[in-house]
XYZ file of C-alpha atoms in Angstrom:
711
model
C 117.677 109.075 84.969
C 121.453 109.481 85.677
C 122.611 109.184 89.259
C 126.085 110.050 90.452
C 127.087 107.777 93.195
C 129.935 108.821 95.348
C 130.481 107.715 98.910
C 132.905 107.445 101.699
C 133.055 104.084 103.279
C 134.843 103.945 106.477
C 135.436 101.318 109.190
C 136.605 101.765 112.620
C 137.457 98.960 114.956
C 137.184 99.100 118.618
C 138.850 96.708 120.982
C 136.603 95.295 123.844
C 138.876 92.596 125.374
C 139.939 90.699 122.524
C 136.958 91.118 120.150
C 136.863 93.708 117.355
C 133.719 94.992 116.240
C 132.968 96.739 112.818
C 130.731 99.621 114.015
C 130.033 101.944 111.246
C 129.683 102.381 107.581
C 128.234 105.360 105.544
C 127.142 105.964 101.975
C 125.938 109.126 100.518
C 124.733 109.769 97.013
C 123.352 112.907 95.096
C 121.212 113.258 91.962
C 122.828 115.071 89.010
C 119.777 115.078 86.650
C 116.330 113.588 87.105
C 113.964 112.738 84.170
C 110.333 113.448 84.718
C 108.965 110.015 85.268
C 112.072 107.934 86.318
C 113.109 107.898 90.035
C 114.566 104.565 90.358
C 118.242 103.546 90.307
C 119.777 102.390 86.978
C 121.516 99.112 86.516
C 125.077 100.423 86.973
C 124.274 102.387 90.076
C 122.368 99.416 91.478
C 125.371 97.087 90.777
C 127.724 99.477 92.616
C 125.216 99.651 95.484
C 124.578 95.961 95.532
C 128.468 95.451 95.934
C 128.394 97.850 98.836
C 125.382 95.672 100.326
C 127.456 92.646 100.016
C 130.444 94.203 101.787
C 127.991 94.919 104.636
C 126.669 91.476 104.613
C 127.081 90.057 108.044
C 128.173 93.380 109.744
C 125.629 94.211 112.172
C 125.999 96.897 114.913
C 126.135 95.826 118.334
C 123.242 96.654 120.530
C 125.191 99.139 122.683
C 126.279 100.931 119.586
C 122.783 101.150 118.286
C 121.359 102.416 121.571
C 124.258 104.976 122.192
C 122.956 108.011 120.220
C 119.273 107.473 121.192
C 120.206 107.240 124.904
C 122.268 110.466 124.773
C 118.922 112.174 123.617
C 116.929 110.399 126.345
C 119.395 111.234 129.056
C 119.365 114.862 128.058
C 115.709 114.942 128.053
C 115.457 113.365 131.418
C 117.866 116.117 132.719
C 115.681 118.840 131.220
C 112.675 117.168 132.713
C 114.131 117.184 136.217
C 114.948 120.983 135.923
C 111.486 121.948 134.165
C 109.412 124.267 136.362
C 106.389 124.752 133.917
C 103.783 122.171 133.143
C 103.613 123.005 129.435
C 107.307 122.593 129.209
C 107.023 119.130 131.048
C 104.422 117.986 128.669
C 106.655 118.865 125.526
C 109.630 117.008 127.214
C 107.722 113.912 128.218
C 106.330 113.889 124.640
C 109.837 113.923 123.242
C 110.732 111.047 125.752
C 107.648 108.919 124.494
C 108.681 109.714 120.929
C 112.400 108.520 121.469
C 111.377 105.488 123.484
C 109.021 104.554 120.777
C 111.859 102.900 118.861
C 113.526 101.321 121.796
C 110.968 100.428 124.480
C 107.140 100.579 124.074
C 106.424 100.399 127.764
C 108.591 103.328 128.411
C 107.066 105.165 125.593
C 103.598 104.619 126.993
C 104.677 105.545 130.341
C 105.873 109.043 129.445
C 103.012 109.561 126.993
C 100.319 108.746 129.419
C 101.938 110.892 132.046
C 102.138 113.821 129.621
C 98.582 113.119 128.573
C 97.186 113.491 132.200
C 99.136 116.727 132.598
C 97.786 118.053 129.336
C 94.343 117.340 130.333
C 94.680 118.790 133.927
C 95.860 122.141 132.267
C 93.291 121.931 129.360
C 96.053 121.923 126.945
C 94.213 120.911 123.781
C 97.265 120.862 121.401
C 99.277 118.740 123.782
C 96.257 116.222 124.168
C 95.643 115.881 120.560
C 99.363 115.366 119.878
C 99.922 112.728 122.763
C 96.776 110.781 121.694
C 98.141 110.457 118.150
C 101.471 109.439 119.465
C 99.786 106.830 121.571
C 98.020 105.587 118.510
C 101.220 104.686 116.950
C 102.621 102.985 119.899
C 99.579 100.921 120.541
C 99.460 99.970 116.907
C 102.876 98.594 117.239
C 101.851 96.470 120.107
C 98.968 95.068 117.894
C 96.198 96.771 120.195
C 94.432 97.979 117.143
C 90.972 98.717 118.962
C 92.804 100.707 121.552
C 94.887 102.459 118.868
C 91.800 103.338 116.934
C 89.817 104.745 119.997
C 92.674 107.161 120.966
C 93.213 108.053 117.312
C 89.593 109.078 116.896
C 89.871 111.006 120.109
C 93.044 112.976 118.859
C 91.221 113.648 115.567
C 88.120 114.948 117.322
C 90.184 117.236 119.695
C 92.386 118.641 116.757
C 89.407 119.371 114.607
C 87.191 120.924 117.186
C 90.095 123.238 118.330
C 91.076 124.122 114.631
C 94.570 122.633 114.870
C 95.381 121.725 111.234
C 98.832 120.292 111.879
C 97.502 117.919 114.564
C 94.382 117.097 112.506
C 96.727 116.007 109.705
C 98.870 113.949 112.022
C 95.818 112.220 113.650
C 94.699 111.291 110.157
C 98.097 110.065 109.280
C 98.337 107.870 112.308
C 94.915 106.473 111.800
C 95.938 105.471 108.220
C 98.907 103.650 109.520
C 96.659 101.677 111.828
C 94.219 100.819 109.155
C 97.324 99.651 106.864
C 98.604 97.320 109.760
C 95.052 95.956 109.892
C 95.058 95.252 106.080
C 92.183 97.785 105.526
C 94.018 99.402 102.722
C 91.118 101.561 101.232
C 90.485 103.000 104.632
C 94.387 103.666 104.817
C 94.361 105.482 101.547
C 91.278 107.581 102.477
C 92.979 108.891 105.906
C 96.300 109.460 104.003
C 94.494 111.625 101.351
C 92.840 113.655 104.176
C 96.161 114.210 105.696
C 97.727 115.209 102.355
C 95.009 117.663 101.602
C 95.453 119.621 104.906
C 99.339 119.436 104.682
C 99.321 120.877 101.104
C 96.725 123.566 102.050
C 98.877 124.702 104.914
C 102.114 124.129 103.051
C 103.383 121.591 105.714
C 105.861 120.345 103.108
C 107.693 117.558 105.244
C 104.383 116.199 106.421
C 103.022 116.174 102.799
C 106.012 114.300 101.646
C 105.316 111.693 104.425
C 101.710 111.481 103.128
C 102.966 110.831 99.632
C 105.030 107.936 101.048
C 102.119 106.441 102.843
C 99.870 106.640 99.802
C 102.583 105.035 97.718
C 102.634 102.007 100.229
C 98.761 101.943 100.466
C 98.108 102.052 96.637
C 100.870 99.395 96.154
C 99.191 97.024 98.742
C 95.764 97.817 97.413
C 97.106 96.562 93.893
C 96.921 100.099 92.300
C 100.391 100.109 90.932
C 99.995 103.174 88.693
C 99.055 105.421 91.619
C 101.624 103.919 93.874
C 104.475 104.540 91.494
C 103.203 108.154 91.013
C 103.257 108.821 94.724
C 106.589 107.125 95.040
C 108.204 109.325 92.425
C 107.064 112.280 94.401
C 108.616 110.831 97.466
C 111.959 110.384 95.732
C 111.678 113.994 94.666
C 111.124 115.240 98.134
C 113.923 112.944 99.673
C 115.619 115.860 101.296
C 112.348 116.476 103.295
C 111.757 112.946 104.296
C 115.301 112.391 105.781
C 115.024 109.299 108.137
C 111.590 108.398 106.635
C 113.398 107.474 103.463
C 113.571 103.977 104.729
C 109.866 103.656 104.022
C 110.213 104.876 100.397
C 113.074 102.394 99.931
C 110.847 99.548 101.320
C 108.105 100.271 98.934
C 110.359 100.453 96.048
C 112.018 97.309 97.067
C 108.539 95.697 97.167
C 107.695 96.682 93.619
C 110.917 95.426 92.400
C 110.449 92.156 94.204
C 107.129 91.721 92.564
C 108.584 92.312 89.133
C 111.290 89.632 90.057
C 114.142 92.160 89.878
C 115.556 90.651 93.008
C 119.034 92.300 92.904
C 117.302 95.793 92.402
C 114.998 95.041 95.326
C 117.968 94.137 97.444
C 119.545 97.373 96.723
C 116.538 99.300 98.125
C 116.160 96.967 101.118
C 119.804 97.632 101.998
C 119.411 101.410 101.771
C 116.273 101.268 104.013
C 118.269 98.963 106.487
C 121.124 101.415 106.572
C 118.707 104.344 107.537
C 117.014 102.250 110.267
C 120.317 101.281 111.723
C 121.526 104.906 111.862
C 118.481 105.946 113.669
C 118.220 102.771 115.965
C 114.764 102.135 114.335
C 114.345 98.351 115.534
C 110.858 97.987 113.673
C 112.423 99.038 110.503
C 115.518 96.693 111.013
C 113.267 93.927 111.629
C 111.142 94.440 108.718
C 114.134 95.007 106.434
C 115.967 92.019 107.797
C 112.716 89.959 106.812
C 112.750 91.474 103.296
C 116.425 90.867 102.704
C 115.934 87.257 103.796
C 113.108 86.826 101.390
C 115.238 87.937 98.663
C 118.044 85.704 99.561
C 115.494 82.834 99.471
C 114.623 83.790 95.892
C 118.407 83.832 95.014
C 118.834 80.389 96.634
C 121.220 81.860 99.401
C 119.591 79.917 102.233
C 122.336 80.489 104.751
C 122.077 84.373 104.309
C 118.342 84.096 104.268
C 118.532 82.292 107.664
C 120.945 84.732 109.177
C 118.779 87.832 108.253
C 115.573 86.095 109.374
C 117.226 85.460 112.754
C 118.246 89.137 112.897
C 114.586 90.124 112.016
C 113.354 87.955 115.025
C 116.120 89.511 117.443
C 115.215 93.071 116.540
C 111.421 92.623 116.661
C 111.754 91.037 120.113
C 113.666 94.206 121.397
C 110.605 96.319 120.967
C 107.846 93.591 121.034
C 107.208 94.078 117.402
C 104.906 91.216 116.752
C 104.505 91.798 112.941
C 108.368 91.462 112.689
C 108.089 88.263 114.543
C 105.515 87.010 112.290
C 107.477 87.986 109.047
C 110.780 86.571 110.299
C 109.276 83.457 112.099
C 107.319 82.362 109.120
C 110.514 82.546 106.941
C 112.592 80.643 109.475
C 109.935 77.851 109.752
C 109.977 77.396 105.829
C 113.795 77.477 105.788
C 114.109 74.955 108.641
C 111.432 72.851 107.423
C 113.476 70.396 105.303
C 116.648 70.223 107.457
C 115.489 70.795 111.211
C 111.927 70.139 111.635
C 112.162 71.028 115.515
C 113.423 74.414 114.860
C 110.934 74.798 112.008
C 108.209 73.846 114.492
C 109.644 76.396 117.039
C 109.573 79.386 114.746
C 106.215 78.360 113.310
C 104.763 78.373 116.920
C 106.684 81.854 117.585
C 105.007 83.303 114.491
C 101.645 81.742 115.125
C 101.643 83.211 118.600
C 102.553 86.663 117.543
C 99.821 86.457 114.884
C 97.338 85.373 117.254
C 98.277 88.263 119.753
C 97.722 90.643 116.946
C 94.054 89.619 116.157
C 93.034 87.775 119.351
C 94.222 89.580 122.505
C 91.101 88.615 124.479
C 91.971 84.941 124.093
C 95.424 85.469 125.132
C 94.394 87.120 128.308
C 91.896 84.353 128.988
C 94.540 81.824 128.616
C 96.940 83.730 130.975
C 94.141 83.834 133.574
C 93.673 80.163 133.287
C 97.360 79.509 133.705
C 97.267 81.769 136.888
C 94.443 79.782 138.422
C 95.989 76.394 137.463
C 99.367 77.420 139.056
C 97.320 78.297 142.226
C 95.716 74.847 142.334
C 99.009 73.248 141.700
C 100.449 75.136 144.766
C 97.512 73.729 146.777
C 98.330 70.166 145.682
C 101.912 70.514 146.626
C 100.750 71.551 150.175
C 98.637 68.517 150.428
C 101.351 66.319 149.255
C 103.572 67.694 152.053
C 100.851 66.907 154.641
C 100.470 63.399 153.381
C 104.474 62.762 153.635
C 104.371 64.175 157.213
C 101.727 61.690 158.123
C 103.418 58.960 156.147
C 105.770 57.964 159.249
C 102.651 57.307 161.359
C 100.164 56.005 159.029
C 102.183 53.815 156.345
C 98.858 52.100 155.161
C 96.857 55.359 154.978
C 99.803 57.074 153.195
C 99.901 54.354 150.488
C 96.170 54.768 150.001
C 96.634 58.631 149.915
C 99.580 58.275 147.105
C 97.143 56.174 145.127
C 94.461 58.656 145.525
C 96.917 61.607 144.525
C 97.822 59.773 141.308
C 94.312 59.187 140.202
C 93.574 62.784 141.321
C 96.440 63.982 138.815
C 95.300 61.937 136.193
C 91.790 63.312 136.418
C 93.293 66.941 136.590
C 95.339 66.137 133.320
C 92.284 64.936 131.617
C 90.266 68.066 132.651
C 93.090 70.379 131.507
C 93.052 68.698 128.077
C 89.288 69.100 127.918
C 89.622 72.831 128.615
C 92.543 73.298 126.327
C 90.409 71.777 123.499
C 87.493 73.891 124.252
C 89.680 77.039 124.122
C 91.231 75.653 120.758
C 87.802 75.154 119.344
C 86.663 78.638 120.386
C 89.854 80.022 118.585
C 89.108 77.951 115.548
C 85.408 79.446 115.396
C 86.764 82.916 115.842
C 89.509 82.412 113.111
C 86.613 81.101 110.729
C 84.516 84.062 111.582
C 87.346 86.415 110.720
C 88.059 84.626 107.486
C 84.284 84.922 106.504
C 84.335 88.679 107.279
C 87.429 89.041 105.274
C 85.836 87.325 102.353
C 82.818 89.606 102.658
C 84.954 92.602 102.634
C 86.672 91.366 99.646
C 83.297 90.925 97.721
C 82.308 94.404 98.538
C 85.737 95.756 97.263
C 85.362 93.642 94.034
C 81.703 95.268 93.550
C 83.116 98.721 94.185
C 85.677 97.859 91.278
C 82.891 96.664 89.006
C 80.904 99.972 89.646
C 84.058 102.103 88.685
C 84.444 100.007 85.547
C 80.950 100.561 84.738
C 81.396 104.266 84.699
C 84.305 103.982 82.415
C 82.178 101.749 80.094
C 79.432 104.454 80.049
C 81.879 107.132 78.934
C 83.150 104.865 76.217
C 79.660 103.955 75.050
C 78.727 107.576 75.014
C 81.731 108.384 72.935
C 80.823 105.826 70.438
C 77.182 106.931 70.050
C 78.124 110.622 69.521
C 79.443 110.073 65.939
C 76.369 108.303 64.456
C 74.160 110.879 66.272
C 76.018 113.500 64.551
C 75.487 111.936 61.090
C 71.768 111.505 61.883
C 71.247 115.240 62.914
C 73.376 116.516 60.034
C 71.799 114.325 57.308
C 68.291 115.045 58.512
C 68.973 118.861 58.397
C 70.370 118.505 54.914
C 67.370 116.318 53.753
C 64.993 118.972 54.919
C 66.635 121.636 52.893
C 66.746 119.378 49.860
C 62.913 118.679 50.216
C 62.394 122.548 50.434
C 64.455 122.710 47.275
C 62.484 120.000 45.531
C 58.987 121.621 46.574
C 60.283 125.031 45.185
C 61.567 123.432 41.892
C 58.228 121.619 41.444
C 56.263 124.783 42.044
C 58.474 126.674 39.422
C 58.024 123.881 36.851
C 54.243 124.054 37.453
C 53.894 120.485 38.930
C 51.128 120.619 41.465
C 50.390 116.933 42.089
C 48.677 117.108 45.439
C 49.765 113.471 46.278
C 53.566 114.213 45.751
C 53.153 117.633 47.511
C 51.582 115.805 50.563
C 54.337 112.978 50.553
C 57.069 115.566 50.429
C 55.443 117.528 53.430
C 55.156 114.169 55.292
C 58.748 113.368 54.680
C 59.854 116.881 55.751
C 57.940 116.422 59.035
C 59.381 113.084 59.630
C 62.977 114.488 59.088
C 62.073 117.269 61.459
C 61.109 114.720 64.148
C 64.274 112.889 63.510
C 66.343 115.802 63.840
C 64.497 116.946 67.071
C 64.876 113.403 68.741
C 68.433 113.157 67.501
C 69.292 116.447 69.204
C 67.689 115.077 72.309
C 69.642 111.938 72.250
C 72.804 114.116 71.516
C 71.903 116.023 74.716
C 71.540 112.862 76.626
C 74.900 111.514 75.456
C 76.688 114.814 76.347
C 74.959 114.572 79.833
C 76.284 110.989 80.105
C 79.919 112.225 79.322
C 79.625 115.029 81.739
C 78.359 112.503 84.472
C 81.162 109.994 83.884
C 83.766 112.683 83.751
C 85.932 113.242 86.819
C 84.684 116.201 88.883
C 88.127 117.048 90.475
C 88.824 120.355 88.603
C 91.512 122.627 89.466
C 90.688 124.439 92.565
C 91.577 128.091 93.304
C 90.650 130.789 95.893
C 87.362 132.194 94.561
C 85.070 134.867 95.918
C 81.756 133.045 96.370
C 79.482 136.018 95.949
C 81.166 137.054 92.599
C 80.866 133.461 91.301
C 77.212 133.178 92.276
C 76.310 136.564 90.793
C 78.135 135.796 87.555
C 76.223 132.671 86.975
C 72.757 134.086 88.092
C 73.251 136.711 85.436
C 74.342 134.223 82.856
C 71.332 131.831 83.301
C 68.833 134.823 83.458
C 70.175 136.757 80.554
C 70.309 133.303 78.525
C 66.453 132.909 79.074
C 65.608 136.503 78.571
C 67.928 137.334 75.399
C 68.946 133.944 74.186
C 72.565 134.960 74.790
C 73.974 131.531 75.235
C 71.807 129.685 72.577
C 70.470 126.220 73.457
C 73.218 125.704 76.077
C 70.932 127.181 78.836
C 67.592 126.711 77.294
C 67.715 129.410 74.733
C 65.569 132.634 74.426
C 62.184 132.387 75.644
C 59.754 135.356 74.483
C 57.336 134.476 77.283
C 59.916 134.750 79.882
C 58.994 137.306 82.747
C 60.408 136.354 86.146
C 61.101 138.498 89.177
C 64.695 137.775 90.200
C 65.935 138.515 93.721
C 69.500 138.235 95.186
C 70.703 138.567 98.832
C 74.574 138.079 99.186
C 76.123 137.813 102.597
C 79.152 140.177 102.463
C 80.751 137.956 105.043
C 80.798 134.930 102.722
C 84.249 135.609 101.619
C 86.423 133.248 99.469
C 87.325 129.688 99.627
C 89.105 126.858 97.591
C 86.980 125.494 94.860
C 86.566 124.781 91.264
C 84.750 127.807 89.862
C 83.772 125.870 86.560
C 82.362 122.819 88.405
C 80.448 124.887 90.870
C 79.312 127.010 88.164
C 77.771 123.986 86.329
C 75.942 123.128 89.635
C 74.486 126.785 89.844
C 73.368 126.724 86.148
C 71.554 123.474 86.344
C 69.677 124.569 89.635
C 68.898 127.959 88.230
C 67.737 126.761 84.866
C 65.386 124.481 86.574
C 64.050 127.105 88.867
C 63.433 129.450 85.821
C 61.871 126.800 83.929
C 59.259 125.738 86.627
C 58.125 129.228 87.512
C 57.800 130.240 83.754
C 55.942 127.003 83.299
C 53.396 127.746 85.862
C 53.072 131.298 84.494
C 52.041 129.821 81.056
C 49.275 127.674 83.005
C 48.087 130.477 85.086
C 48.464 134.097 83.517
C 47.704 135.673 86.818
C 50.620 133.985 88.605
C 53.667 136.164 89.519
C 56.898 134.126 89.082
C 59.827 134.787 91.525
C 63.312 133.225 92.026
C 65.438 134.317 95.024
C 69.100 133.472 95.229
C 71.165 134.108 98.496
C 74.349 133.240 100.159
C 75.149 133.058 103.907
C 78.252 132.457 105.981
C 77.488 129.431 108.261
C 79.604 127.700 110.928
C 80.852 124.825 108.595
C 81.282 126.876 105.458
C 79.227 128.896 103.067
C 75.505 128.280 102.190
C 74.041 129.119 98.680
C 70.332 128.719 98.370
C 68.017 128.951 95.242
C 64.230 129.334 96.029
C 61.405 129.452 93.610
C 57.504 129.599 93.835
C 56.844 127.187 91.214
C 54.829 124.117 91.283
C 57.102 122.388 93.727
C 58.271 118.782 93.720
C 55.856 115.840 94.901
C 56.915 114.114 98.166
C 56.552 110.787 96.343
C 59.513 111.739 93.922
C 61.745 113.961 96.122
C 64.115 111.196 96.940
C 64.679 110.456 93.162
C 65.556 113.782 91.664
C 69.287 113.306 92.184
C 69.309 109.950 90.240
C 70.747 109.862 86.804
C 68.099 110.036 83.945
C 65.229 110.909 86.317
C 63.426 114.155 85.325
C 60.061 115.848 86.011
C 60.101 117.749 82.606
C 57.911 116.491 79.707
C 59.325 114.211 77.324
C 61.952 115.730 75.046
C 62.763 118.617 77.402
C 65.139 117.225 79.930
C 67.921 114.577 80.012
C 67.621 113.789 83.941
C 71.379 114.259 84.377
C 71.578 117.796 85.525
C 70.867 117.348 89.246
C 72.743 113.987 89.386
C 75.762 115.894 88.111
C 75.373 118.642 90.453
C 75.210 116.189 93.377
C 78.406 114.490 92.501
C 80.176 117.838 92.047
C 79.117 119.122 95.440
C 80.026 115.814 97.145
C 83.541 115.801 95.399
C 84.028 119.235 97.021
C 83.186 117.676 100.360
C 79.823 119.656 100.571
C 76.138 118.801 100.727
C 73.121 119.604 98.657
C 69.544 119.290 99.814
C 66.056 120.331 98.632
C 62.956 121.396 100.425
C 59.827 121.401 98.610
C 56.004 121.691 98.931
C 53.545 121.040 96.312
C 51.968 124.205 94.919
C 54.191 126.379 97.015
C 57.682 126.023 95.512
C 61.150 124.507 96.117
C 64.370 125.572 97.644
C 67.785 124.015 96.834
C 70.407 124.482 99.374
C 74.284 123.941 98.710
C 76.776 123.899 101.735
C 80.417 124.185 100.655
C 82.721 123.150 103.476
C 85.561 125.541 103.959
C 87.951 122.556 105.036
C 87.107 120.476 101.849
């Protein structure tokens, strides 16, 4: 990829007393051409940008300059709020204040968000309530209150979904993804980002979809899925015009990837780009994280002075907005940087980082300690009052005063001992809690490893099936050729007048054996093909499809294949004894929905073929039986329902729970692979739907498919 880097770097100095401050610098670059799979800066551009970052090294905007633009917006919103005379307008203005304060002051952000939330609930303003709860999710997550953040996030999601608010539904999913990411639960974070992306792409929310791709890039990277991370990162670079200020997150992920590859100068380029964007928008959380990232690169490059400088800036920015994660990152770096030269400072920053980390994952314990300190302070005040009383009486009772002083000393020693015991108990509880958390993390890790093993098993199954396919083809082909050769040999012997009964019997037996080999070889071939279908991804291209038309097409296809043998062995082949009464009842309100017609067609064929087979089989056993199959569609609240009902023998209750398992079949040996219903189950689940069966022995069975319109 070729980038054309052009920029205008300007510096303006303002005099404040006798101090000059470099207040601004800007860089802009544009893409001339982009290759299909390369979205990272080349070495020449990286070198130029690194030179720019070195020029900026040490030039940090003053706090007043950073706040200035943000405060203009906040002041303007406050003026609008004072003049607003409509509740809906007040809600939107206070939501804007909460959003702008989110970067500067979490407490003020919470104040305006909660006030707007109360007003939205008072006026039954569902959109406002869903939006504000999602905003609170982000702010509470920044403060490390993950349990509270998840609670309000789930409330936001529920309100948005129940009121059919797709934009707010996607936003709630996106905020929940962020909380799970902060907690280190990356699979959950990816799951909620994918949900948000699905909604945003369906409704063409292009900017929100770009943010989703950025979130997925980070989630996949932190979940050690580098290929997926790079794919979504490339999409984020392609849509940089939509992301604007959020591009800092893209640069952070790109920097992390380059850092892992030991491309430290390239990583530094990305971190500086993200730092610059965060600086322009006064985003202290981003400034704190990028400062820590830049510091870590300087550690790798052996520039300890620069590393300490940016780690200190990371602490400063984090403390501005109570960003505990930033304090943990920079504090940990500083404790390591000062460890060999100033142990006291190293201990100070270690304690600062440890305290912030504990507050993220042990808020209840911190509150308990604070209550203990308050009670202890009250007791100390009581002791001071007692001491003053003793001093007043000292003039009169000198001997009693001496004894009182001795008593007070003993009392303080006893108190100190008690305090140490209490502190040891609290530390022991904290240690136990940490050990319990570590145990849970190890358990989660084991579950993730098991899930990865199952995924690898699916890939192995597909590989084995491919390898078996070729020898099976040889078995089938040679058995057929051998049968033909035996027929030729028998005919040649008859023409030559050779009528040895022993030879004729042997040739006949060999022909029968070859016929059985060919029969079972084709059965094995069907099982292998079923395994390949089962291991194949079921995420085909989806398109807007008329459900009634699709169902009708596959009903006719399956029925005619049985009746006329139109599709050969693919659907069971022609059956001369086939005589089934077929009924259809399609709901005209069913309409269309986004789905993969080929995949859903496979599901319908498997279920219809089973229905036709079971009723026809019962007809063969009972000539007076009248076989019937009914197919109907119906519009329901949560999507479209498709049902296939037959009056066959039914499914015994003892095996009903097994019919969707791979390789389980109720058909006689040689007539089924046991993969059809298992494959159908996976396809419907991949569409976000449900498939169920109701059956009664001797009465019949009914398979029901519900396709969710929001899947």
